[in-house]
CSV table of C-alpha atoms and ligand atoms in Angstrom, one decimal:
chain,number,residue,atom,x,y,z
A,51,MET,CA,207.1,-156.4,-165.5
A,52,LEU,CA,208.7,-157.4,-168.8
A,53,ARG,CA,212.5,-156.8,-169.0
A,54,VAL,CA,213.8,-156.5,-172.5
A,55,ALA,CA,217.4,-156.1,-173.6
A,56,VAL,CA,218.0,-154.3,-176.9
A,57,VAL,CA,221.5,-154.9,-178.3
A,58,GLY,CA,222.6,-152.0,-180.3
A,59,SER,CA,221.7,-148.3,-179.9
A,60,GLY,CA,221.6,-147.2,-183.5
A,61,PRO,CA,218.3,-146.2,-185.1
A,62,SER,CA,216.9,-149.7,-185.2
A,63,GLY,CA,217.7,-150.3,-181.5
A,64,CYS,CA,216.3,-146.9,-180.5
A,65,TYR,CA,213.1,-147.3,-182.5
A,66,THR,CA,212.7,-150.8,-181.0
A,67,ALA,CA,213.0,-149.4,-177.5
A,68,GLN,CA,210.6,-146.6,-178.4
A,69,SER,CA,208.0,-149.0,-179.7
A,70,LEU,CA,208.3,-151.2,-176.7
A,71,VAL,CA,207.7,-148.4,-174.1
A,72,GLN,CA,205.0,-146.8,-176.2
A,73,LEU,CA,203.0,-150.0,-176.8
A,74,ASP,CA,203.4,-151.6,-173.3
A,75,PRO,CA,203.4,-149.7,-170.0
A,76,ALA,CA,204.9,-152.7,-168.2
A,77,VAL,CA,208.1,-152.9,-170.3
A,78,TYR,CA,211.5,-151.9,-169.0
A,79,VAL,CA,214.2,-151.7,-171.6
A,80,ASP,CA,218.0,-151.8,-171.4
A,81,VAL,CA,219.7,-150.6,-174.6
A,82,LEU,CA,223.2,-152.2,-174.6
A,83,ASP,CA,226.0,-151.1,-176.9
A,84,ARG,CA,229.6,-152.2,-177.1
A,85,LEU,CA,230.6,-148.5,-177.6
A,86,PRO,CA,230.3,-146.0,-174.8
A,87,CYS,CA,228.4,-143.7,-177.2
A,88,PRO,CA,224.8,-144.2,-178.4
A,89,TYR,CA,223.2,-143.8,-181.9
A,90,GLY,CA,225.2,-146.3,-184.0
A,91,LEU,CA,225.4,-145.3,-187.6
A,92,VAL,CA,223.7,-141.9,-187.0
A,93,ARG,CA,226.9,-141.0,-185.0
A,94,TYR,CA,229.4,-143.2,-186.9
A,95,GLY,CA,228.0,-143.5,-190.4
A,96,VAL,CA,226.0,-140.4,-191.4
A,97,ALA,CA,228.4,-138.0,-193.0
A,98,PRO,CA,229.5,-135.0,-190.8
A,99,ASP,CA,228.3,-132.5,-193.3
A,100,HIS,CA,224.8,-134.0,-193.3
A,101,GLU,CA,223.8,-132.0,-190.2
A,102,LYS,CA,220.0,-132.3,-190.8
A,103,ILE,CA,220.2,-136.2,-190.7
A,104,LYS,CA,222.6,-136.0,-187.8
A,105,SER,CA,220.1,-134.0,-185.9
A,106,LEU,CA,218.0,-137.2,-185.7
A,107,GLN,CA,220.2,-137.9,-182.7
A,108,ASN,CA,217.9,-135.5,-180.8
A,109,ASN,CA,214.9,-137.8,-181.5
A,110,LEU,CA,216.9,-140.9,-180.5
A,111,ARG,CA,218.0,-139.1,-177.3
A,112,THR,CA,214.4,-138.7,-176.1
A,113,VAL,CA,214.0,-142.5,-176.4
A,114,LEU,CA,217.2,-143.2,-174.4
A,115,GLU,CA,216.1,-140.7,-171.8
A,116,HIS,CA,212.7,-142.3,-171.3
A,117,GLU,CA,212.1,-143.2,-167.7
A,118,ARG,CA,211.7,-146.9,-168.5
A,119,VAL,CA,214.8,-147.0,-170.8
A,120,ARG,CA,218.4,-147.3,-169.7
A,121,PHE,CA,221.4,-146.9,-172.0
A,122,LEU,CA,224.3,-149.3,-171.0
A,123,GLY,CA,227.3,-148.5,-173.1
A,124,GLY,CA,230.6,-150.2,-173.2
A,125,VAL,CA,229.1,-153.7,-172.9
A,126,ARG,CA,230.1,-156.2,-175.5
A,127,ILE,CA,227.7,-159.1,-176.2
A,128,GLY,CA,229.0,-162.4,-177.7
A,129,THR,CA,232.6,-163.3,-178.2
A,130,ALA,CA,234.9,-161.8,-175.5
A,131,GLY,CA,231.8,-160.3,-173.8
A,132,VAL,CA,228.5,-161.3,-172.2
A,133,PRO,CA,227.4,-164.5,-173.9
A,134,THR,CA,224.1,-164.3,-175.7
A,135,ALA,CA,222.8,-167.2,-173.6
A,136,ARG,CA,223.6,-165.3,-170.4
A,137,LEU,CA,221.7,-162.3,-171.7
A,138,ARG,CA,218.6,-164.6,-172.2
A,139,GLU,CA,218.9,-165.6,-168.5
A,140,LEU,CA,218.9,-162.0,-167.4
A,141,TYR,CA,216.1,-160.7,-169.6
A,142,HIS,CA,212.6,-162.0,-170.6
A,143,ALA,CA,213.5,-161.1,-174.2
A,144,VAL,CA,216.5,-159.9,-176.2
A,145,VAL,CA,216.2,-157.9,-179.4
A,146,TYR,CA,219.4,-157.9,-181.5
A,147,CYS,CA,219.8,-154.6,-183.5
A,148,VAL,CA,223.4,-155.1,-184.3
A,149,GLY,CA,223.3,-153.8,-187.9
A,150,ALA,CA,225.7,-155.0,-190.6
A,151,ALA,CA,229.1,-154.5,-189.1
A,152,THR,CA,231.4,-155.3,-192.0
A,153,ASP,CA,231.9,-154.4,-195.6
A,154,ARG,CA,231.5,-156.5,-198.7
A,155,HIS,CA,234.5,-157.5,-200.8
A,156,LEU,CA,235.2,-157.3,-204.5
A,157,GLY,CA,237.2,-160.5,-204.7
A,158,ILE,CA,239.6,-159.1,-207.3
A,159,PRO,CA,243.4,-159.0,-207.4
A,160,GLY,CA,245.0,-156.0,-205.7
A,161,GLU,CA,242.0,-155.3,-203.5
A,162,ASP,CA,244.2,-155.2,-200.4
A,163,LEU,CA,247.0,-153.0,-201.8
A,164,PRO,CA,248.1,-150.1,-199.7
A,165,GLY,CA,246.0,-147.1,-200.7
A,166,SER,CA,242.9,-149.3,-201.2
A,167,PHE,CA,240.3,-149.2,-198.5
A,168,SER,CA,236.7,-150.0,-197.9
A,169,ALA,CA,234.5,-146.9,-197.7
A,170,THR,CA,233.6,-148.1,-194.2
A,171,GLN,CA,237.3,-147.6,-193.1
A,172,PHE,CA,237.3,-144.1,-194.5
A,173,VAL,CA,233.9,-143.2,-193.1
A,174,SER,CA,234.9,-144.6,-189.6
A,175,TRP,CA,238.0,-142.5,-189.7
A,176,TYR,CA,236.3,-139.1,-190.5
A,177,SER,CA,233.4,-140.0,-188.1
A,178,ALA,CA,235.9,-140.6,-185.2
A,179,HIS,CA,234.9,-144.2,-184.6
A,180,PRO,CA,237.2,-145.4,-181.8
A,181,ASP,CA,238.2,-148.6,-183.7
A,182,ALA,CA,239.2,-146.6,-186.8
A,183,VAL,CA,242.8,-146.5,-187.9
A,184,ASP,CA,244.4,-143.4,-189.5
A,185,ASP,CA,245.8,-144.9,-192.6
A,186,GLY,CA,246.8,-141.6,-194.2
A,187,PHE,CA,243.9,-142.1,-196.7
A,188,VAL,CA,244.4,-138.9,-198.8
A,189,ARG,CA,248.1,-138.3,-198.0
A,190,ALA,CA,249.6,-139.4,-201.3
A,191,ALA,CA,246.5,-139.0,-203.6
A,192,ARG,CA,245.7,-136.7,-206.5
A,193,SER,CA,243.2,-139.0,-208.1
A,194,ALA,CA,240.7,-141.2,-206.3
A,195,VAL,CA,238.4,-144.0,-207.5
A,196,VAL,CA,235.3,-144.8,-205.6
A,197,ILE,CA,233.8,-148.2,-206.6
A,198,GLY,CA,230.0,-148.4,-206.4
A,199,VAL,CA,227.2,-146.0,-207.0
A,200,GLY,CA,225.2,-146.2,-203.7
A,201,ASN,CA,224.6,-143.4,-201.1
A,202,VAL,CA,227.8,-144.4,-199.2
A,203,ALA,CA,229.8,-143.9,-202.5
A,204,VAL,CA,228.2,-140.4,-202.8
A,205,ASP,CA,229.0,-139.6,-199.2
A,206,VAL,CA,232.7,-140.4,-199.5
A,207,THR,CA,233.0,-138.8,-202.9
A,208,ARG,CA,231.5,-135.6,-201.5
A,209,MET,CA,233.7,-135.7,-198.4
A,210,LEU,CA,236.8,-136.0,-200.7
A,211,ALA,CA,235.7,-132.9,-202.7
A,212,ARG,CA,234.8,-130.7,-199.7
A,213,GLY,CA,237.0,-127.8,-198.7
A,214,ALA,CA,238.0,-126.4,-195.3
A,215,ALA,CA,235.2,-123.9,-195.1
A,216,GLU,CA,232.6,-126.6,-195.3
A,217,LEU,CA,234.4,-129.2,-193.1
A,218,SER,CA,235.5,-127.0,-190.2
A,219,PRO,CA,232.0,-126.4,-188.8
A,220,THR,CA,231.3,-130.1,-188.6
A,221,ASP,CA,232.0,-132.4,-185.6
A,222,MET,CA,234.7,-134.4,-187.4
A,223,PRO,CA,237.8,-135.2,-185.4
A,224,GLN,CA,240.7,-132.7,-185.7
A,225,PRO,CA,243.2,-135.1,-187.4
A,226,ALA,CA,240.7,-136.0,-190.1
A,227,LEU,CA,239.9,-132.3,-190.6
A,228,THR,CA,243.6,-131.4,-190.9
A,229,ALA,CA,244.2,-134.3,-193.4
A,230,LEU,CA,241.1,-133.6,-195.6
A,231,THR,CA,241.7,-129.8,-195.8
A,232,ALA,CA,245.3,-130.5,-196.8
A,233,SER,CA,244.2,-133.0,-199.4
A,234,ARG,CA,245.5,-132.6,-203.0
A,235,VAL,CA,242.9,-134.8,-204.5
A,236,THR,CA,241.6,-133.0,-207.6
A,237,ASP,CA,239.8,-135.8,-209.3
A,238,VAL,CA,237.3,-138.3,-207.9
A,239,HIS,CA,235.9,-141.0,-210.2
A,240,MET,CA,232.8,-142.7,-208.9
A,241,VAL,CA,232.2,-145.8,-210.9
A,242,GLY,CA,229.2,-148.1,-211.4
A,243,ARG,CA,229.3,-151.5,-213.0
A,244,ARG,CA,225.7,-151.1,-214.4
A,245,GLY,CA,223.9,-148.2,-215.9
A,246,PRO,CA,222.6,-144.9,-214.6
A,247,SER,CA,219.1,-146.2,-214.4
A,248,GLN,CA,220.3,-148.9,-212.0
A,249,ALA,CA,222.4,-146.7,-209.7
A,250,ARG,CA,221.5,-147.1,-206.0
A,251,PHE,CA,222.0,-143.5,-204.9
A,252,THR,CA,219.0,-141.3,-204.1
A,253,THR,CA,218.3,-138.2,-206.1
A,254,LYS,CA,218.7,-135.8,-203.2
A,255,GLU,CA,222.1,-137.1,-202.5
A,256,LEU,CA,223.1,-137.2,-206.2
A,257,ARG,CA,222.1,-133.5,-206.7
A,258,GLU,CA,224.2,-132.4,-203.8
A,259,LEU,CA,227.3,-133.2,-205.7
A,260,ALA,CA,226.6,-130.4,-208.2
A,261,GLY,CA,226.3,-127.9,-205.3
A,262,LEU,CA,229.9,-128.4,-204.0
A,263,PRO,CA,232.0,-125.3,-204.3
A,264,ASP,CA,234.9,-125.3,-206.7
A,265,THR,CA,233.9,-128.7,-208.0
A,266,GLN,CA,232.5,-129.7,-211.4
A,267,VAL,CA,230.5,-132.9,-212.0
A,268,GLU,CA,231.4,-134.6,-215.3
A,269,VAL,CA,229.3,-137.2,-217.0
A,270,GLY,CA,229.8,-138.6,-220.5
A,271,ARG,CA,226.6,-138.5,-222.6
A,272,ASP,CA,227.8,-141.4,-224.8
A,273,GLU,CA,228.5,-143.6,-221.8
A,274,LEU,CA,225.2,-142.8,-220.2
A,275,ALA,CA,223.4,-143.5,-223.4
A,276,LEU,CA,224.6,-147.1,-223.3
A,277,ASP,CA,221.7,-147.5,-221.0
A,278,PRO,CA,218.5,-147.8,-223.1
A,279,ALA,CA,216.5,-146.3,-220.1
A,280,TYR,CA,218.7,-143.2,-220.2
A,281,LEU,CA,217.4,-142.3,-223.7
A,282,ASP,CA,213.8,-142.9,-222.6
A,283,PRO,CA,213.4,-142.8,-218.8
A,284,ALA,CA,209.6,-142.5,-219.0
A,285,ASP,CA,208.9,-146.1,-217.9
A,286,LEU,CA,211.4,-146.1,-215.0
A,287,PRO,CA,210.2,-146.1,-211.4
A,288,ALA,CA,210.1,-142.5,-210.0
A,289,ALA,CA,213.3,-142.7,-208.0
A,290,GLN,CA,215.4,-144.0,-210.9
A,291,ARG,CA,213.7,-141.6,-213.4
A,292,ARG,CA,214.7,-138.6,-211.2
A,293,ASN,CA,218.3,-139.8,-211.1
A,294,VAL,CA,218.4,-140.2,-214.9
A,295,GLU,CA,216.8,-136.7,-215.4
A,296,VAL,CA,219.5,-135.2,-213.1
A,297,LEU,CA,222.3,-136.9,-215.1
A,298,ARG,CA,220.8,-135.9,-218.4
A,299,GLY,CA,220.8,-132.3,-217.2
A,300,TRP,CA,224.5,-132.5,-216.3
A,301,ALA,CA,225.4,-134.2,-219.5
A,302,GLU,CA,223.9,-131.1,-221.4
A,303,SER,CA,225.8,-128.6,-219.3
A,304,PRO,CA,228.9,-127.0,-220.8
A,305,PRO,CA,232.1,-127.8,-218.9
A,306,THR,CA,233.7,-125.2,-216.7
A,307,GLU,CA,237.2,-124.9,-215.2
A,308,THR,CA,237.2,-125.8,-211.5
A,309,PRO,CA,240.0,-126.9,-209.1
A,310,ARG,CA,238.2,-130.2,-208.5
A,311,ARG,CA,236.2,-132.6,-210.6
A,312,ILE,CA,233.9,-135.5,-209.9
A,313,HIS,CA,233.6,-138.0,-212.8
A,314,LEU,CA,230.5,-140.2,-212.7
A,315,ARG,CA,231.2,-143.3,-214.7
A,316,PHE,CA,229.0,-146.2,-215.6
A,317,PHE,CA,229.2,-149.7,-217.2
A,318,LEU,CA,232.7,-150.3,-215.9
A,319,ARG,CA,233.3,-153.4,-213.8
A,320,PRO,CA,236.5,-153.4,-211.7
A,321,VAL,CA,238.7,-156.4,-212.5
A,322,GLU,CA,242.1,-155.5,-210.9
A,323,LEU,CA,243.8,-152.9,-208.8
A,324,LEU,CA,247.2,-152.1,-210.3
A,325,ALA,CA,250.3,-151.3,-208.2
A,326,GLU,CA,253.3,-149.1,-208.6
A,327,ALA,CA,256.1,-149.1,-206.0
A,328,GLY,CA,254.0,-151.3,-203.8
A,329,ARG,CA,250.9,-149.0,-203.7
A,330,VAL,CA,247.8,-148.8,-205.7
A,331,ALA,CA,248.3,-146.7,-208.8
A,332,ALA,CA,245.2,-147.4,-211.0
A,333,VAL,CA,242.1,-149.5,-211.3
A,334,ARG,CA,241.5,-151.7,-214.3
A,335,PHE,CA,237.9,-151.9,-215.4
A,336,GLU,CA,236.2,-153.9,-218.1
A,337,ARG,CA,233.6,-152.1,-220.1
A,338,THR,CA,230.2,-153.8,-219.6
A,339,ALA,CA,227.0,-153.7,-221.7
A,340,PRO,CA,223.4,-154.2,-220.6
A,341,ASP,CA,222.2,-157.8,-220.9
A,342,GLY,CA,218.5,-156.8,-221.3
A,343,HIS,CA,217.5,-158.3,-217.9
A,344,GLY,CA,218.9,-155.6,-215.5
A,345,GLY,CA,222.4,-157.1,-215.5
A,346,VAL,CA,225.5,-156.6,-217.5
A,347,THR,CA,227.9,-158.7,-219.6
A,348,GLY,CA,231.6,-158.0,-220.2
A,349,THR,CA,232.7,-156.7,-223.6
A,350,GLY,CA,236.4,-157.6,-223.5
A,351,GLN,CA,237.3,-153.9,-223.6
A,352,TYR,CA,239.4,-152.6,-220.8
A,353,GLU,CA,240.1,-149.1,-219.3
A,354,GLU,CA,242.5,-148.0,-216.6
A,355,ILE,CA,241.7,-145.1,-214.3
A,356,GLU,CA,244.6,-143.6,-212.3
A,357,ALA,CA,244.1,-143.7,-208.5
A,358,GLN,CA,246.4,-143.3,-205.6
A,359,LEU,CA,243.4,-143.8,-203.4
A,360,VAL,CA,240.7,-146.5,-204.0
A,361,LEU,CA,237.5,-146.6,-201.8
A,362,ARG,CA,235.5,-149.7,-202.3
A,363,SER,CA,231.9,-148.8,-201.6
A,364,VAL,CA,230.0,-151.9,-202.5
A,365,GLY,CA,227.7,-152.4,-199.5
A,366,TYR,CA,227.8,-153.6,-196.0
A,367,ARG,CA,227.4,-157.1,-194.7
A,368,GLY,CA,226.1,-158.5,-191.3
A,369,VAL,CA,228.5,-160.6,-189.2
A,370,PRO,CA,227.4,-163.7,-187.2
A,371,LEU,CA,227.0,-163.2,-183.4
A,372,GLU,CA,228.1,-166.1,-181.3
A,373,GLY,CA,225.1,-168.1,-180.1
A,374,LEU,CA,222.7,-166.8,-182.8
A,375,PRO,CA,221.8,-168.5,-186.0
A,376,PHE,CA,223.1,-166.8,-189.2
A,377,ASP,CA,222.2,-167.0,-192.9
A,378,GLU,CA,225.6,-166.9,-194.6
A,379,GLN,CA,224.0,-166.2,-198.0
A,380,ASN,CA,222.3,-163.0,-196.9
A,381,GLY,CA,224.4,-162.0,-194.0
A,382,THR,CA,221.3,-161.8,-191.8
A,383,VAL,CA,219.7,-163.7,-188.8
A,384,PRO,CA,216.8,-165.9,-190.0
A,385,HIS,CA,213.6,-164.7,-188.6
A,386,LEU,CA,209.8,-164.7,-188.8
A,387,ALA,CA,208.4,-161.2,-188.4
A,388,GLY,CA,211.3,-160.5,-186.2
A,389,ARG,CA,211.3,-163.7,-184.2
A,390,VAL,CA,214.6,-165.5,-184.5
A,391,LEU,CA,214.4,-168.9,-186.2
A,392,ARG,CA,216.6,-171.7,-185.0
A,393,GLU,CA,216.6,-174.4,-187.7
A,394,GLY,CA,213.3,-173.1,-188.9
A,395,VAL,CA,211.7,-173.0,-185.5
A,396,VAL,CA,210.9,-169.8,-183.5
A,397,ALA,CA,213.3,-169.3,-180.6
A,398,PRO,CA,211.1,-167.8,-177.9
A,399,GLY,CA,212.6,-164.6,-176.4
A,400,GLU,CA,215.0,-163.8,-179.2
A,401,TYR,CA,214.3,-161.2,-181.8
A,402,VAL,CA,216.0,-159.1,-184.5
A,403,ALA,CA,215.4,-155.7,-186.0
A,404,GLY,CA,217.2,-153.4,-188.5
A,405,TRP,CA,219.9,-154.5,-190.9
A,406,ILE,CA,220.7,-157.7,-189.2
A,407,LYS,CA,217.1,-158.7,-189.8
A,408,ARG,CA,216.5,-157.4,-193.4
A,409,GLY,CA,220.0,-156.7,-194.8
A,410,PRO,CA,221.8,-153.4,-195.3
A,411,THR,CA,219.1,-151.4,-197.3
A,412,GLY,CA,216.9,-148.5,-196.8
A,413,VAL,CA,217.2,-145.1,-195.1
A,414,ILE,CA,217.1,-144.4,-191.4
A,415,GLY,CA,213.3,-144.1,-191.3
A,416,THR,CA,212.9,-147.6,-192.8
A,417,ASN,CA,213.9,-148.9,-189.4
A,418,ARG,CA,210.8,-147.6,-187.8
A,419,PRO,CA,208.2,-150.0,-189.3
A,420,CYS,CA,210.9,-152.7,-189.2
A,421,ALA,CA,211.3,-152.2,-185.4
A,422,LYS,CA,207.5,-152.0,-184.9
A,423,GLU,CA,206.9,-155.4,-186.6
A,424,THR,CA,209.5,-157.0,-184.3
A,425,VAL,CA,208.0,-155.3,-181.2
A,426,THR,CA,204.5,-156.4,-182.2
A,427,SER,CA,205.8,-160.0,-182.4
A,428,LEU,CA,207.6,-159.7,-179.0
A,429,LEU,CA,204.5,-158.2,-177.3
A,430,GLU,CA,202.3,-161.0,-178.7
A,431,ASP,CA,204.7,-163.4,-177.0
A,432,ALA,CA,204.8,-161.4,-173.7
A,433,ASP,CA,202.4,-163.7,-171.8
A,434,ILE,CA,204.6,-166.7,-172.4
A,435,LEU,CA,207.9,-164.7,-171.8
A,436,VAL,CA,206.9,-163.3,-168.4
A,437,ARG,CA,206.3,-166.9,-167.1
A,438,GLU,CA,210.1,-167.3,-167.0
A,439,GLU,CA,211.2,-165.8,-163.8
A,440,ARG,CA,213.9,-163.1,-164.0
A,441,ARG,CA,215.1,-162.1,-160.5
A,442,GLY,CA,216.7,-158.8,-159.6
A,443,ASP,CA,218.1,-156.0,-161.7
A,444,PRO,CA,220.1,-157.3,-164.7
A,445,LEU,CA,222.5,-154.3,-164.3
A,446,GLU,CA,223.5,-155.5,-160.9
A,447,ALA,CA,224.2,-159.0,-162.3
A,448,LEU,CA,226.2,-157.6,-165.2
A,449,ARG,CA,228.3,-155.5,-162.8
A,450,ALA,CA,228.8,-158.5,-160.5
A,451,GLU,CA,230.1,-160.4,-163.5
A,452,GLY,CA,232.7,-157.8,-164.3
A,453,ALA,CA,230.9,-155.5,-166.7
A,454,GLU,CA,231.3,-151.7,-166.2
A,455,PRO,CA,228.6,-150.1,-168.2
A,456,VAL,CA,228.7,-146.5,-169.2
A,457,GLU,CA,225.3,-145.2,-168.2
A,458,TRP,CA,223.6,-142.1,-169.5
A,459,PRO,CA,225.5,-139.6,-167.2
A,460,GLY,CA,228.7,-141.1,-168.5
A,461,TRP,CA,227.6,-140.5,-172.1
A,462,GLN,CA,226.6,-136.9,-171.1
A,463,SER,CA,230.1,-136.5,-169.7
A,464,ILE,CA,231.5,-137.5,-173.2
A,465,GLU,CA,229.2,-134.9,-174.8
A,466,ARG,CA,230.5,-132.2,-172.5
A,467,ALA,CA,234.1,-133.2,-173.2
A,468,GLU,CA,233.5,-133.0,-176.9
A,469,ALA,CA,232.0,-129.5,-176.5
A,470,GLU,CA,235.0,-128.5,-174.5
A,471,LEU,CA,237.4,-129.9,-177.1
A,472,GLY,CA,235.6,-128.0,-179.8
A,473,ALA,CA,235.7,-124.8,-177.9
A,474,SER,CA,239.4,-125.2,-177.3
A,475,LEU,CA,240.0,-125.6,-181.0
A,476,GLY,CA,237.8,-122.7,-182.0
A,477,ARG,CA,235.2,-125.0,-183.4
A,478,THR,CA,231.8,-126.3,-182.3
A,479,VAL,CA,231.5,-129.8,-180.9
A,480,VAL,CA,234.5,-132.0,-181.9
A,481,LYS,CA,234.3,-135.8,-181.5
A,482,LEU,CA,236.7,-137.7,-179.3
A,483,PRO,CA,238.3,-140.2,-181.7
A,484,ASP,CA,239.8,-142.9,-179.5
A,485,TRP,CA,238.8,-145.4,-176.7
A,486,GLN,CA,241.0,-143.9,-174.1
A,487,SER,CA,239.7,-140.3,-174.4
A,488,LEU,CA,236.1,-141.6,-174.6
A,489,MET,CA,236.5,-143.8,-171.5
A,490,THR,CA,238.3,-141.1,-169.6
A,491,ALA,CA,235.6,-138.7,-170.3
A,492,ALA,CA,232.9,-141.2,-169.4
A,493,ARG,CA,234.5,-142.3,-166.2
A,494,GLY,CA,235.5,-138.8,-165.2
A,495,GLN,CA,231.9,-138.1,-164.6
A,496,GLY,CA,231.7,-141.2,-162.4
A,497,SER,CA,228.8,-142.9,-164.2
B,766,LIG,P1,224.1,-150.0,-201.8
B,766,LIG,O1,223.1,-148.9,-201.9
B,766,LIG,O2,223.7,-151.4,-201.8
B,766,LIG,O3,225.1,-149.7,-203.1
B,766,LIG,C1,226.2,-150.6,-203.3
B,766,LIG,C2,226.8,-150.3,-204.7
B,766,LIG,O4,227.9,-151.2,-204.9
B,766,LIG,C3,225.9,-150.5,-205.9
B,766,LIG,O5,226.1,-149.5,-206.8
B,766,LIG,C4,226.3,-151.9,-206.4
B,766,LIG,O6,226.1,-152.1,-207.7
B,766,LIG,C5,227.8,-151.8,-206.1
B,766,LIG,N1,228.5,-153.1,-206.1
B,766,LIG,C6,228.2,-154.2,-205.3
B,766,LIG,N2,229.1,-155.2,-205.6
B,766,LIG,C7,229.9,-154.7,-206.6
B,766,LIG,C8,231.0,-155.3,-207.2
B,766,LIG,N3,231.4,-156.5,-207.0
B,766,LIG,N4,231.7,-154.5,-208.1
B,766,LIG,C9,231.2,-153.2,-208.4
B,766,LIG,N5,230.2,-152.7,-207.8
B,766,LIG,C10,229.5,-153.4,-206.9
B,766,LIG,O7,225.1,-149.8,-200.5
B,766,LIG,P2,225.6,-148.5,-199.7
B,766,LIG,O8,225.9,-147.4,-200.6
B,766,LIG,O9,226.7,-149.1,-198.8
B,766,LIG,O10,224.4,-148.1,-198.8
B,766,LIG,C11,223.8,-149.0,-197.9
B,766,LIG,C12,222.4,-148.4,-197.4
B,766,LIG,O11,222.6,-147.2,-196.6
B,766,LIG,C13,221.6,-148.0,-198.6
B,766,LIG,O12,220.2,-148.3,-198.3
B,766,LIG,C14,221.7,-146.5,-198.6
B,766,LIG,O13,220.7,-145.8,-199.2
B,766,LIG,C15,221.9,-146.2,-197.1
B,766,LIG,N6,222.6,-144.9,-197.0
B,766,LIG,C16,221.8,-143.8,-197.0
B,766,LIG,C17,222.4,-142.5,-196.9
B,766,LIG,C18,221.5,-141.3,-197.0
B,766,LIG,O14,220.3,-141.4,-197.0
B,766,LIG,N7,222.1,-140.1,-197.1
B,766,LIG,C19,223.8,-142.4,-196.8
B,766,LIG,C20,224.5,-143.5,-196.8
B,766,LIG,C21,223.9,-144.8,-196.8
B,766,LIG,P3,224.9,-153.1,-208.2
B,766,LIG,O15,223.7,-152.3,-208.0
B,766,LIG,O16,225.3,-153.4,-209.6
B,766,LIG,O17,225.0,-154.3,-207.3
């Protein structure tokens, strides 16, 4: 028997567990998560109105319900939790699928003004992450600036423009629903520092913006045309060409009067967030121009965009896990085909998969082949790994050392509590947004 711990129950953790049990009938997997709820970014990152992507939870569920897989929620690994070295003593192998837990910074003046947030803070709030803080995001805002043109930027832009009729059927927590439906934000400016042919969003997500009720998407033809590839997209890779074609179509459409507007802006590099009465009031951008090599240079011309809310959506970043090597440059754990490298040498029994392995890129499905590569490496090492004796059930050892894992029945109890909460509010499932209600629900079942 090969006992494997997978740390993290998001898509990469679940796909790792799935590959392990599919490829080796002698493997037993514990999927550990610091939260009492599984599914990682599928639960706490995918936007609530993206129901189809959210339904991936049903696939991940079948993995966690596999007879040789156990979900152990509420178990923190590393600092203030179970040390990584202890985990290695309990399991033949450990696969870290801990994602990229923080957001990147802009490093410009005013970035931390009240009213300026990372997109992650905003996403966590409307996704009911128990660590999220209600910062009154939209309370004082009429105009919002979203910095960055990736899919997260599109998500938060869309959520700011959605109305009550579209948000109520989602599972978003009641305080976020109340705040967003009362929002007076009329203008959302989504701003890229490079050109339309270099935007990171995918076309499906981009197109969705034009389908929002009572909302008009505005693009400026002259600004788009600063990008040589905009004028002639024929040589662009398919994904970028499709984006440009969509933007070209919008640039040709006559403007209409709508209560809300999304302004897609390009070639503007943020240089400072400006304050009024101690809060953010505008973002100052420098106009950029293509440098001919895929980058941009400053032009010395500046523009200010009014904003009482700024969401910085410039990508995620991995954080070091105590006891594991870390590449500060890339925000990842150094590895060879998923095997952790310590000072360039393979560390037997330690593996990585997902964003902590390859950085925060790709869609959910990208994690499948990534996990498979890691699992293949692990199973190649299995003969060596099983020589190290691992006595008894690691769950008993974790419990004896003070951990109180939330097991699958505990999670099912949370699911029931969320269904009951939804019914009491006249909605469908509504997520529990704080640690106390989650743990009360989980323990109420007597996991
Ligand atoms: P991302 O795709 O890496 O986009 C980051 C954006 O921030 C880029 O436009 C980047 O511009 C910009 N940026 C970075 N540093 C900047 C700076 N200092 N100043 C101004 N702009 C800056 O990251 P993401 O949107 O967080 O998405 C992460 C991953 O999750 C992606 O793979 C994404 O596709 C995926 N995701 C998918 C979905 C979906 O499928 N529906 C939803 C959400 C997220 P440059 O290109 O110029 O660096």
